[in-house]
PDB file of C-alpha atoms in Angstrom:
ATOM      1  CA  MET A   1      33.289 -35.530  15.086  1.00  0.00           C
ATOM      2  CA  LEU A   2      29.440 -35.813  16.307  1.00  0.00           C
ATOM      3  CA  SER A   3      30.437 -39.659  17.398  1.00  0.00           C
ATOM      4  CA  GLU A   4      33.320 -39.954  19.155  1.00  0.00           C
ATOM      5  CA  ILE A   5      32.265 -37.036  21.485  1.00  0.00           C
ATOM      6  CA  VAL A   6      28.958 -38.877  21.856  1.00  0.00           C
ATOM      7  CA  THR A   7      30.534 -41.799  22.871  1.00  0.00           C
ATOM      8  CA  ILE A   8      33.123 -39.643  25.665  1.00  0.00           C
ATOM      9  CA  TYR A   9      29.471 -38.169  27.209  1.00  0.00           C
ATOM     10  CA  ASP A  10      27.384 -41.463  26.708  1.00  0.00           C
ATOM     11  CA  ASP A  11      25.367 -40.006  30.168  1.00  0.00           C
ATOM     12  CA  MET A  12      25.110 -36.606  28.381  1.00  0.00           C
ATOM     13  CA  GLU A  13      21.622 -36.057  25.517  1.00  0.00           C
ATOM     14  CA  PRO A  14      23.560 -33.947  22.668  1.00  0.00           C
ATOM     15  CA  VAL A  15      21.152 -30.540  21.432  1.00  0.00           C
ATOM     16  CA  ILE A  16      22.093 -29.435  18.046  1.00  0.00           C
ATOM     17  CA  TYR A  17      21.552 -26.249  16.629  1.00  0.00           C
ATOM     18  CA  ILE A  18      21.724 -25.327  13.019  1.00  0.00           C
ATOM     19  CA  SER A  19      21.353 -21.585  11.852  1.00  0.00           C
ATOM     20  CA  GLY A  20      18.043 -21.295  10.647  1.00  0.00           C
ATOM     21  CA  ASP A  21      16.621 -17.901   8.967  1.00  0.00           C
ATOM     22  CA  ASN A  22      15.769 -14.163  10.378  1.00  0.00           C
ATOM     23  CA  ASN A  23      18.280 -13.340  12.544  1.00  0.00           C
ATOM     24  CA  PHE A  24      17.017 -10.335  14.500  1.00  0.00           C
ATOM     25  CA  ARG A  25      20.331  -9.043  14.199  1.00  0.00           C
ATOM     26  CA  TYR A  26      20.090  -8.274  10.805  1.00  0.00           C
ATOM     27  CA  SER A  27      17.195  -5.495  11.732  1.00  0.00           C
ATOM     28  CA  LEU A  28      18.984  -4.074  14.816  1.00  0.00           C
ATOM     29  CA  TYR A  29      21.526  -3.675  12.401  1.00  0.00           C
ATOM     30  CA  PRO A  30      21.537  -4.087   8.872  1.00  0.00           C
ATOM     31  CA  ALA A  31      25.430  -4.126   8.390  1.00  0.00           C
ATOM     32  CA  TYR A  32      25.537  -6.995  10.695  1.00  0.00           C
ATOM     33  CA  LYS A  33      28.019  -9.688   8.572  1.00  0.00           C
ATOM     34  CA  ALA A  34      28.020  -7.470   5.674  1.00  0.00           C
ATOM     35  CA  ASN A  35      31.728  -8.040   5.049  1.00  0.00           C
ATOM     36  CA  ARG A  36      30.613 -12.300   4.483  1.00  0.00           C
ATOM     37  CA  LYS A  37      28.128 -11.142   1.447  1.00  0.00           C
ATOM     38  CA  GLY A  38      29.532 -12.788  -1.865  1.00  0.00           C
ATOM     39  CA  LYS A  39      31.761 -15.419  -0.075  1.00  0.00           C
ATOM     40  CA  GLU A  40      31.426 -18.798  -1.334  1.00  0.00           C
ATOM     41  CA  LEU A  41      29.598 -21.344   1.237  1.00  0.00           C
ATOM     42  CA  PRO A  42      31.029 -24.755   1.585  1.00  0.00           C
ATOM     43  CA  THR A  43      29.970 -27.027  -0.872  1.00  0.00           C
ATOM     44  CA  PHE A  44      27.671 -29.576   1.168  1.00  0.00           C
ATOM     45  CA  LEU A  45      26.281 -27.336   3.348  1.00  0.00           C
ATOM     46  CA  ASN A  46      22.903 -27.993   2.963  1.00  0.00           C
ATOM     47  CA  ASP A  47      23.720 -31.789   3.000  1.00  0.00           C
ATOM     48  CA  CYS A  48      25.521 -31.146   6.153  1.00  0.00           C
ATOM     49  CA  ARG A  49      22.707 -29.046   7.427  1.00  0.00           C
ATOM     50  CA  GLU A  50      19.814 -32.413   6.393  1.00  0.00           C
ATOM     51  CA  TYR A  51      22.185 -34.740   8.003  1.00  0.00           C
ATOM     52  CA  LEU A  52      22.155 -33.020  11.000  1.00  0.00           C
ATOM     53  CA  ALA A  53      18.723 -32.261  11.540  1.00  0.00           C
ATOM     54  CA  ASN A  54      17.627 -36.215   9.978  1.00  0.00           C
ATOM     55  CA  GLU A  55      20.039 -38.366  11.777  1.00  0.00           C
ATOM     56  CA  TRP A  56      20.998 -35.647  15.184  1.00  0.00           C
ATOM     57  CA  LYS A  57      17.996 -34.281  15.355  1.00  0.00           C
ATOM     58  CA  ALA A  58      19.333 -31.523  15.298  1.00  0.00           C
ATOM     59  CA  LYS A  59      17.035 -27.625  15.985  1.00  0.00           C
ATOM     60  CA  PHE A  60      17.034 -24.448  14.045  1.00  0.00           C
ATOM     61  CA  ALA A  61      17.726 -21.757  15.777  1.00  0.00           C
ATOM     62  CA  SER A  62      15.148 -19.647  13.847  1.00  0.00           C
ATOM     63  CA  GLY A  63      15.098 -15.253  14.435  1.00  0.00           C
ATOM     64  CA  TYR A  64      18.470 -15.508  16.236  1.00  0.00           C
ATOM     65  CA  GLU A  65      21.699 -17.413  15.866  1.00  0.00           C
ATOM     66  CA  THR A  66      23.068 -20.260  17.012  1.00  0.00           C
ATOM     67  CA  ASP A  67      25.211 -19.235  19.906  1.00  0.00           C
ATOM     68  CA  ASP A  68      21.467 -17.871  21.483  1.00  0.00           C
ATOM     69  CA  ALA A  69      20.402 -20.641  21.334  1.00  0.00           C
ATOM     70  CA  ILE A  70      23.064 -22.097  22.911  1.00  0.00           C
ATOM     71  CA  GLY A  71      23.598 -19.574  25.648  1.00  0.00           C
ATOM     72  CA  ILE A  72      20.122 -20.044  26.483  1.00  0.00           C
ATOM     73  CA  LEU A  73      19.651 -23.207  27.481  1.00  0.00           C
ATOM     74  CA  TYR A  74      23.171 -23.560  28.923  1.00  0.00           C
ATOM     75  CA  GLU A  75      22.930 -24.972  32.638  1.00  0.00           C
ATOM     76  CA  PRO A  76      25.406 -25.545  34.831  1.00  0.00           C
ATOM     77  CA  GLY A  77      27.217 -29.136  34.036  1.00  0.00           C
ATOM     78  CA  ASP A  78      26.676 -29.208  30.444  1.00  0.00           C
ATOM     79  CA  ILE A  79      29.219 -28.668  28.345  1.00  0.00           C
ATOM     80  CA  ILE A  80      29.321 -26.037  25.008  1.00  0.00           C
ATOM     81  CA  VAL A  81      31.100 -28.345  21.787  1.00  0.00           C
ATOM     82  CA  SER A  82      32.484 -25.441  19.619  1.00  0.00           C
ATOM     83  CA  ASN A  83      35.327 -23.612  18.622  1.00  0.00           C
ATOM     84  CA  ASP A  84      33.229 -20.359  18.680  1.00  0.00           C
ATOM     85  CA  LYS A  85      35.011 -17.506  20.190  1.00  0.00           C
ATOM     86  CA  ASP A  86      31.693 -15.901  21.498  1.00  0.00           C
ATOM     87  CA  PHE A  87      31.440 -18.624  23.452  1.00  0.00           C
ATOM     88  CA  PHE A  88      33.589 -17.648  26.382  1.00  0.00           C
ATOM     89  CA  GLN A  89      31.152 -15.147  27.743  1.00  0.00           C
ATOM     90  CA  ILE A  90      29.400 -17.900  29.027  1.00  0.00           C
ATOM     91  CA  PRO A  91      31.052 -19.396  32.585  1.00  0.00           C
ATOM     92  CA  GLY A  92      31.516 -22.808  32.029  1.00  0.00           C
ATOM     93  CA  ILE A  93      32.586 -25.752  29.944  1.00  0.00           C
ATOM     94  CA  ILE A  94      33.683 -25.441  26.237  1.00  0.00           C
ATOM     95  CA  TYR A  95      34.746 -28.011  24.897  1.00  0.00           C
ATOM     96  CA  ASN A  96      37.232 -26.862  21.833  1.00  0.00           C
ATOM     97  CA  PRO A  97      36.389 -29.664  18.848  1.00  0.00           C
ATOM     98  CA  VAL A  98      39.471 -28.761  16.440  1.00  0.00           C
ATOM     99  CA  ASN A  99      42.346 -28.819  18.923  1.00  0.00           C
ATOM    100  CA  ARG A 100      40.644 -30.583  21.621  1.00  0.00           C
ATOM    101  CA  VAL A 101      41.232 -28.725  24.429  1.00  0.00           C
ATOM    102  CA  PHE A 102      38.959 -27.970  27.357  1.00  0.00           C
ATOM    103  CA  ASN A 103      38.371 -24.389  28.706  1.00  0.00           C
ATOM    104  CA  HIS A 104      37.006 -23.669  31.785  1.00  0.00           C
ATOM    105  CA  VAL A 105      35.636 -20.159  31.639  1.00  0.00           C
ATOM    106  CA  SER A 106      34.931 -18.298  34.882  1.00  0.00           C
ATOM    107  CA  GLU A 107      32.126 -15.892  35.328  1.00  0.00           C
ATOM    108  CA  TYR A 108      34.518 -12.986  35.537  1.00  0.00           C
ATOM    109  CA  ASP A 109      36.494 -14.322  32.735  1.00  0.00           C
ATOM    110  CA  ALA A 110      33.093 -14.530  30.673  1.00  0.00           C
ATOM    111  CA  ARG A 111      32.237 -10.858  31.415  1.00  0.00           C
ATOM    112  CA  MET A 112      35.585  -9.861  30.087  1.00  0.00           C
ATOM    113  CA  SER A 113      35.068 -11.335  27.095  1.00  0.00           C
ATOM    114  CA  PHE A 114      32.195 -10.206  26.605  1.00  0.00           C
ATOM    115  CA  TYR A 115      33.782  -6.479  27.703  1.00  0.00           C
ATOM    116  CA  THR A 116      36.353  -6.653  25.757  1.00  0.00           C
ATOM    117  CA  GLN A 117      34.605  -7.319  22.855  1.00  0.00           C
ATOM    118  CA  MET A 118      32.477  -4.355  23.095  1.00  0.00           C
ATOM    119  CA  LEU A 119      35.812  -2.352  23.122  1.00  0.00           C
ATOM    120  CA  THR A 120      37.313  -4.275  19.827  1.00  0.00           C
ATOM    121  CA  GLY A 121      34.146  -4.599  17.924  1.00  0.00           C
ATOM    122  CA  ASP A 122      34.483  -8.642  16.406  1.00  0.00           C
ATOM    123  CA  VAL A 123      35.905  -8.238  12.617  1.00  0.00           C
ATOM    124  CA  ALA A 124      34.105 -11.227  11.892  1.00  0.00           C
ATOM    125  CA  ASP A 125      30.796 -10.074  12.648  1.00  0.00           C
ATOM    126  CA  ASN A 126      31.238  -6.997  10.826  1.00  0.00           C
ATOM    127  CA  VAL A 127      30.718  -5.178  13.791  1.00  0.00           C
ATOM    128  CA  VAL A 128      32.936  -1.761  14.722  1.00  0.00           C
ATOM    129  CA  GLY A 129      34.551  -1.385  17.888  1.00  0.00           C
ATOM    130  CA  ILE A 130      36.188   1.961  19.551  1.00  0.00           C
ATOM    131  CA  TYR A 131      38.776   3.150  16.801  1.00  0.00           C
ATOM    132  CA  GLY A 132      42.334   1.950  18.443  1.00  0.00           C
ATOM    133  CA  ILE A 133      41.400  -0.411  20.995  1.00  0.00           C
ATOM    134  CA  GLY A 134      42.557  -4.238  20.355  1.00  0.00           C
ATOM    135  CA  PRO A 135      42.597  -6.740  22.685  1.00  0.00           C
ATOM    136  CA  LYS A 136      45.475  -5.101  24.341  1.00  0.00           C
ATOM    137  CA  ARG A 137      44.144  -1.762  25.210  1.00  0.00           C
ATOM    138  CA  ALA A 138      40.611  -3.518  26.333  1.00  0.00           C
ATOM    139  CA  TYR A 139      42.662  -5.258  28.505  1.00  0.00           C
ATOM    140  CA  SER A 140      44.743  -2.232  30.031  1.00  0.00           C
ATOM    141  CA  HIS A 141      41.500  -0.425  30.041  1.00  0.00           C
ATOM    142  CA  LEU A 142      39.283  -3.304  31.780  1.00  0.00           C
ATOM    143  CA  SER A 143      42.253  -5.134  34.276  1.00  0.00           C
ATOM    144  CA  SER A 144      41.758  -2.916  36.992  1.00  0.00           C
ATOM    145  CA  CYS A 145      37.841  -4.018  37.153  1.00  0.00           C
ATOM    146  CA  ILE A 146      36.922  -6.349  39.994  1.00  0.00           C
ATOM    147  CA  ASN A 147      33.447  -6.949  38.490  1.00  0.00           C
ATOM    148  CA  GLU A 148      30.884  -6.474  35.828  1.00  0.00           C
ATOM    149  CA  ASP A 149      29.644  -2.734  37.130  1.00  0.00           C
ATOM    150  CA  GLU A 150      32.868  -1.365  37.037  1.00  0.00           C
ATOM    151  CA  MET A 151      33.450  -3.598  33.274  1.00  0.00           C
ATOM    152  CA  GLU A 152      30.167  -1.801  32.009  1.00  0.00           C
ATOM    153  CA  GLU A 153      31.010   2.070  33.457  1.00  0.00           C
ATOM    154  CA  VAL A 154      34.285   1.482  31.848  1.00  0.00           C
ATOM    155  CA  VAL A 155      33.536   0.428  27.943  1.00  0.00           C
ATOM    156  CA  LYS A 156      29.764   3.073  28.843  1.00  0.00           C
ATOM    157  CA  ALA A 157      33.068   6.028  29.241  1.00  0.00           C
ATOM    158  CA  LEU A 158      35.462   4.961  26.553  1.00  0.00           C
ATOM    159  CA  TYR A 159      32.137   5.055  24.290  1.00  0.00           C
ATOM    160  CA  ASP A 160      31.045   8.302  24.717  1.00  0.00           C
ATOM    161  CA  ASN A 161      27.912   7.819  22.584  1.00  0.00           C
ATOM    162  CA  ASP A 162      24.641   6.197  24.594  1.00  0.00           C
ATOM    163  CA  ALA A 163      23.616   5.900  21.116  1.00  0.00           C
ATOM    164  CA  ARG A 164      26.157   3.979  20.231  1.00  0.00           C
ATOM    165  CA  TYR A 165      26.397   2.385  23.432  1.00  0.00           C
ATOM    166  CA  GLU A 166      23.011   0.565  23.244  1.00  0.00           C
TER     167      GLU A 166
END
């Protein structure tokens, strides 16, 4: 898959990240990804990580997640290759290699995705949102917002708890 993508975009330098150790989120929220404990990791995970590091010069994202590293270093014109929904919080081009689809995410849609996830939470990461708010209800709360300030105001009012909101 990587060879195919690099061949198609031979004028771009691929930058690959692998998750490392010491994700700061665990110190802020000890229950972060706690729902994944005890789940068996893929059999060849370490072999794949080693291959990517040696053959593709992949970088380890230590202290944070690979999503963070990619988001921090992303520049207009880059293409993010991932099937992770969290990347829809970054305006730009995202290529999903699983279904081979390009998504063009506007600044507005990226903010909408971020604030929607603040309301709904993230089951995959064991992050609780606001009880009773799923994607449809989140959209109904945010759809009339015309900018990020309004989205933040709506979300903060729905949290009704400054400590939890922060």
